[in-house]
XYZ file of C-alpha atoms in Angstrom:
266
model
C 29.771 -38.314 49.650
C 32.725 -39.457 51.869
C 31.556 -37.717 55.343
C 34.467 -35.898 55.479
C 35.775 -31.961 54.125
C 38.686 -31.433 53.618
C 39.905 -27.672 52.965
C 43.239 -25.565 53.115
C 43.893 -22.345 54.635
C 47.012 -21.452 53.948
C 49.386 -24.220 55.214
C 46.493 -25.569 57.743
C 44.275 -28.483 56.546
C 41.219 -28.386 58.105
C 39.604 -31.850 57.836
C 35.777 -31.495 58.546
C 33.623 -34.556 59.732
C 30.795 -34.057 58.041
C 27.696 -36.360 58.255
C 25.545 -33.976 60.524
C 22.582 -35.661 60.085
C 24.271 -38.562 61.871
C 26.200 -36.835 64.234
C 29.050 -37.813 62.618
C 29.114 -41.336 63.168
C 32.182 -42.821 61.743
C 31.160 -45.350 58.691
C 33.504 -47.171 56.287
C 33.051 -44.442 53.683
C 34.540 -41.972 56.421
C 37.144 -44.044 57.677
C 38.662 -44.815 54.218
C 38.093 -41.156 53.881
C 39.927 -39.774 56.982
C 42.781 -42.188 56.580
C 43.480 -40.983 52.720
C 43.453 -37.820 53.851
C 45.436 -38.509 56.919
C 48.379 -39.871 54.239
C 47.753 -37.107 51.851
C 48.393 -34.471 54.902
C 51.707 -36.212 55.615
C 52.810 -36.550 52.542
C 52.173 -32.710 51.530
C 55.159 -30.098 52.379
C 52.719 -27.636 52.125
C 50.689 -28.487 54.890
C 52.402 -27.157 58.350
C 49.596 -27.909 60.635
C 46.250 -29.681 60.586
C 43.070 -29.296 62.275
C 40.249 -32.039 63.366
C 36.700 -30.667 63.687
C 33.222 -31.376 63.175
C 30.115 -29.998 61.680
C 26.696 -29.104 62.461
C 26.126 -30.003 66.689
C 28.403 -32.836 67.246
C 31.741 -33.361 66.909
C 31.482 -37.580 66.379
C 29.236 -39.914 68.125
C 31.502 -42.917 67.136
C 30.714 -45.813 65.112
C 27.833 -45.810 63.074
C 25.755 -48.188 65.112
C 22.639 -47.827 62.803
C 25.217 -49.307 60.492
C 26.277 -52.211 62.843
C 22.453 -53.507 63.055
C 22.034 -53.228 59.503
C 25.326 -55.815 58.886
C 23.743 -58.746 60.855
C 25.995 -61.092 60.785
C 28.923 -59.914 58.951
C 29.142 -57.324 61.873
C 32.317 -58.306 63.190
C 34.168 -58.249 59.541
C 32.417 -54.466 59.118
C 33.904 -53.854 62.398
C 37.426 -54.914 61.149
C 36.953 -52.981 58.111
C 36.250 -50.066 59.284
C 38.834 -50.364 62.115
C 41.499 -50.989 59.662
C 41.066 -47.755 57.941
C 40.322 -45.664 61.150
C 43.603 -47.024 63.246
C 45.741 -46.296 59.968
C 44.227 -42.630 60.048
C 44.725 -42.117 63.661
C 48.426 -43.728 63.630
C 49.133 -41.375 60.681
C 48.122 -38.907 62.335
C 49.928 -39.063 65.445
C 52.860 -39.953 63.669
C 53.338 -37.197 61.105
C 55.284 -33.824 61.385
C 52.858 -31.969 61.685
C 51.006 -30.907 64.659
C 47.535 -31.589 65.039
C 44.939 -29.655 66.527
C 41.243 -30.844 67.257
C 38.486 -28.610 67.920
C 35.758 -30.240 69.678
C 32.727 -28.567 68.668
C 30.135 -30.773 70.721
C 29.250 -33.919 72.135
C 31.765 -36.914 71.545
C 30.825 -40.277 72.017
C 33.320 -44.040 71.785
C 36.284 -43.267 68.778
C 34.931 -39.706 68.341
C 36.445 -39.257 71.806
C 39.898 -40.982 70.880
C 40.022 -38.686 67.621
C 39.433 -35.841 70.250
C 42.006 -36.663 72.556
C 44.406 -37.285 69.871
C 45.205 -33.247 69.367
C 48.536 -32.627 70.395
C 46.041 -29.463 71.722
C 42.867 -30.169 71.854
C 40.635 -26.944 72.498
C 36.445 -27.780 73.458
C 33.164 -25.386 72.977
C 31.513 -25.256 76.141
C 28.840 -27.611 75.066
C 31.212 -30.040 74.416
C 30.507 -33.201 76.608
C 32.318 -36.845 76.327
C 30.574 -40.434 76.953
C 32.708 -43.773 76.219
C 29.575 -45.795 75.867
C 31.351 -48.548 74.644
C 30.000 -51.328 77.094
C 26.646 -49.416 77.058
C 26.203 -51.816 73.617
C 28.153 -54.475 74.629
C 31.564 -53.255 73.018
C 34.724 -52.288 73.734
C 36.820 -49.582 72.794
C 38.522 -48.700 69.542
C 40.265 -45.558 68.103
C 42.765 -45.371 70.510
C 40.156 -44.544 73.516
C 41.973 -47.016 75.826
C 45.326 -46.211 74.966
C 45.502 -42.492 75.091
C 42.657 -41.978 77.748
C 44.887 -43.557 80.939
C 48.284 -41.896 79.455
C 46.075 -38.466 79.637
C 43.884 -38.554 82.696
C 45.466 -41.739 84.997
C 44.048 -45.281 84.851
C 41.616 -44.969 87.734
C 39.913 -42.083 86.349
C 40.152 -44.462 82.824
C 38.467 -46.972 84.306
C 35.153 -45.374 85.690
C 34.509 -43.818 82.789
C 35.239 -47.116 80.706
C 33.236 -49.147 82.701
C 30.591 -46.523 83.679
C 30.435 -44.571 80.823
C 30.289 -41.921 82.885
C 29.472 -38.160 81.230
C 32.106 -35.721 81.269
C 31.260 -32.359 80.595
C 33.514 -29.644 78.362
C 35.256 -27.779 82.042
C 35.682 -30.933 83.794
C 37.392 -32.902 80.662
C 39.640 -29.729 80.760
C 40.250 -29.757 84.552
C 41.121 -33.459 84.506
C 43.504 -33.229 81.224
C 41.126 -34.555 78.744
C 41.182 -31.408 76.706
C 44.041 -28.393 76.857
C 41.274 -26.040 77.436
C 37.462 -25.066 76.766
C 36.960 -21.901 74.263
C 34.698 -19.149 74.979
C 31.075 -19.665 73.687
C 30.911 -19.336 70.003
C 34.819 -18.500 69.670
C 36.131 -22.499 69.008
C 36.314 -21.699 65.206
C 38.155 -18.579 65.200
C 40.768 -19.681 68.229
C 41.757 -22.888 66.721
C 41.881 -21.783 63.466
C 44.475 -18.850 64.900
C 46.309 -20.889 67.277
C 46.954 -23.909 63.860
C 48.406 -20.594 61.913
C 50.615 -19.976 65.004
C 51.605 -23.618 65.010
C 52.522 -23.260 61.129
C 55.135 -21.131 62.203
C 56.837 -22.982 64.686
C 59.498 -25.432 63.297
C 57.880 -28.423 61.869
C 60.978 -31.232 61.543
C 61.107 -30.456 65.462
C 57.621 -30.297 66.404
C 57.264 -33.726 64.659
C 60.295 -35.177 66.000
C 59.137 -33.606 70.164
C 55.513 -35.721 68.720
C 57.357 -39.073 68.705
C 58.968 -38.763 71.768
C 55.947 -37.814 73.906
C 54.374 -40.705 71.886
C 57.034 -43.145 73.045
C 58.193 -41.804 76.272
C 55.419 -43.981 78.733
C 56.443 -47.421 77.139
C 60.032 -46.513 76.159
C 62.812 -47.783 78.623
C 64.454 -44.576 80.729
C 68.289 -45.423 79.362
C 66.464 -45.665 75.571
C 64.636 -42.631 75.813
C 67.661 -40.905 76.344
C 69.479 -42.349 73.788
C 66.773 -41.804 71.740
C 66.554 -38.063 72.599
C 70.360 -37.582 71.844
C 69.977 -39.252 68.283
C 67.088 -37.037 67.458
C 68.454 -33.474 68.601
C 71.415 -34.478 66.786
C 69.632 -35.186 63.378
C 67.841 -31.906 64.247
C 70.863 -30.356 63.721
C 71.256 -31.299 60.582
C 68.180 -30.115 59.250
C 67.133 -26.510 57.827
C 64.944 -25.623 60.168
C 67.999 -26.731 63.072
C 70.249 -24.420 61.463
C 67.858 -21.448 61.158
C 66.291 -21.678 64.304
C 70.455 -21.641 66.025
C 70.956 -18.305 63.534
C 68.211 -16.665 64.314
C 68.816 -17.224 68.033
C 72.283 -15.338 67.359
C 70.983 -13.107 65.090
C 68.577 -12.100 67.581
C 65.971 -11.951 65.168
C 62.981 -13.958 64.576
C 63.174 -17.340 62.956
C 61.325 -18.170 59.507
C 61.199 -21.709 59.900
C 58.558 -22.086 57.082
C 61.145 -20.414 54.415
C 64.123 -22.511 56.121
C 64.089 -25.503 53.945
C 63.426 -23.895 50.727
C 66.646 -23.177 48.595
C 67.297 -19.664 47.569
C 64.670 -18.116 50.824
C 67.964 -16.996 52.751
């Protein structure tokens, strides 16, 4: 058992944590897991869109601490271990084509929070609540929590939260930019599943190229950005989707950007 489903509907992935019965605590088995599947999701031109949940009540409660006592000593190499394969994961993820939903189905807790927040929209069930709880056990934090928590909700808000591990609950994480939005009760599934088929539509080359520009934007100098901006609206142009999205704009018809790049479709 790897802790982690992975499924296809159509041209979303849905990658399922899936140890339940420890709230989905991330593991090494899990991390190796979500980072080959991570690579596998980039690498397939099949898959347009992917989607981040969890099963049973939680969504991820972290690292497996249970785990962490159990290594005694060789805690700290566990802890690179397991880091290794989790950071390649989440960098793959942020760095691929396609956009990535998550759909926070419940409580989130240290890196489950940073695999959370890393949805270019990130939708929350009501019961949905977030704790850092890093220095709670004497850590600090991994998964991208303290580089994508500032960048989302400001670094004073980072900070209490960090230091406090203060709990956020699902309306507030939404009201301070945390999450896009919270779902009605019992409707997370169906709207995230329906808004990753919308995304599946849209025009992947650009989506992924708009995802490294947000990504580099807040350390990227102003006169580089904009260099950088002009270089990659340029190659858009180049590409399938660039040409069918301009011809459908003239056409005045709607675009089929999934169709674009395959020879023959038009």
């Amino acid at each position: 058992m790897t802790g982690l489903r992975v499924e296809r509907n159509g041209a979303v992935a849905v990658l399922t944590l899936d140890r339940p019965q420890a709230a989905n605590a991330i593991d090494v088995t899990l991390a190796r897991a979500l980072m080959e599947a991570a690579i596998r999701c980039d690498e397939d031109p099949g898959v347009r869109c992917v989607l981040l949940t969890g099963s049973g009540r939680f969504f991820c409660a972290g690292g497996d601490v249970g785990s962490f006592g159990d290594a005694g000593e060789r805690l700290p190499a566990l802890l690179k271990e397991i880091t290794a394969y989790l950071h390649a994961a989440i960098a793959r993820l942020a760095r691929m084509d396609k956009p990535l939903v998550t759909a926070v189905n419940g409580p989130a807790a240290g890196a489950g929070i940073g695999l959370a927040l890393l949805g270019d929209i990130a939708l929350a069930d009501p019961t949905a609540h977030f704790t850092l709880a890093y220095t709670a056990i004497g850590m600090s934090p991994d998964g991208g929590t303290s580089w994508l928590l500032p960048r989302l909700i400001g670094l004073r808000r980072a900070q209490e939260l960090c230091l406090r591990n203060t709990r956020v609950g699902a309306d507030e994480a939404a009201t301070i930019g945390m999450v896009t939005r919270v779902t009605a009760p019992d409707a997370l599934a169906t709207e995230s599943i329906a808004l990753a088929h919308a995304l599946v539509a849209s025009a992947t080359s650009a989506i992924g190229a708009t995802r490294r520009l947000l990504l580099d934007a807040q350390t990227t100098p102003f006169e580089a950005h904009l260099d950088a901006e002009a270089r990659s609206i340029a190659t858009q142009a180049r590409t399938a989707e660039g040409r069918e999205g301009i011809a459908a704009y003239l056409a005045k018809r709607k675009p089929d950007f999934p169709n674009a790049s395959i020879p023959g479709a038009r």
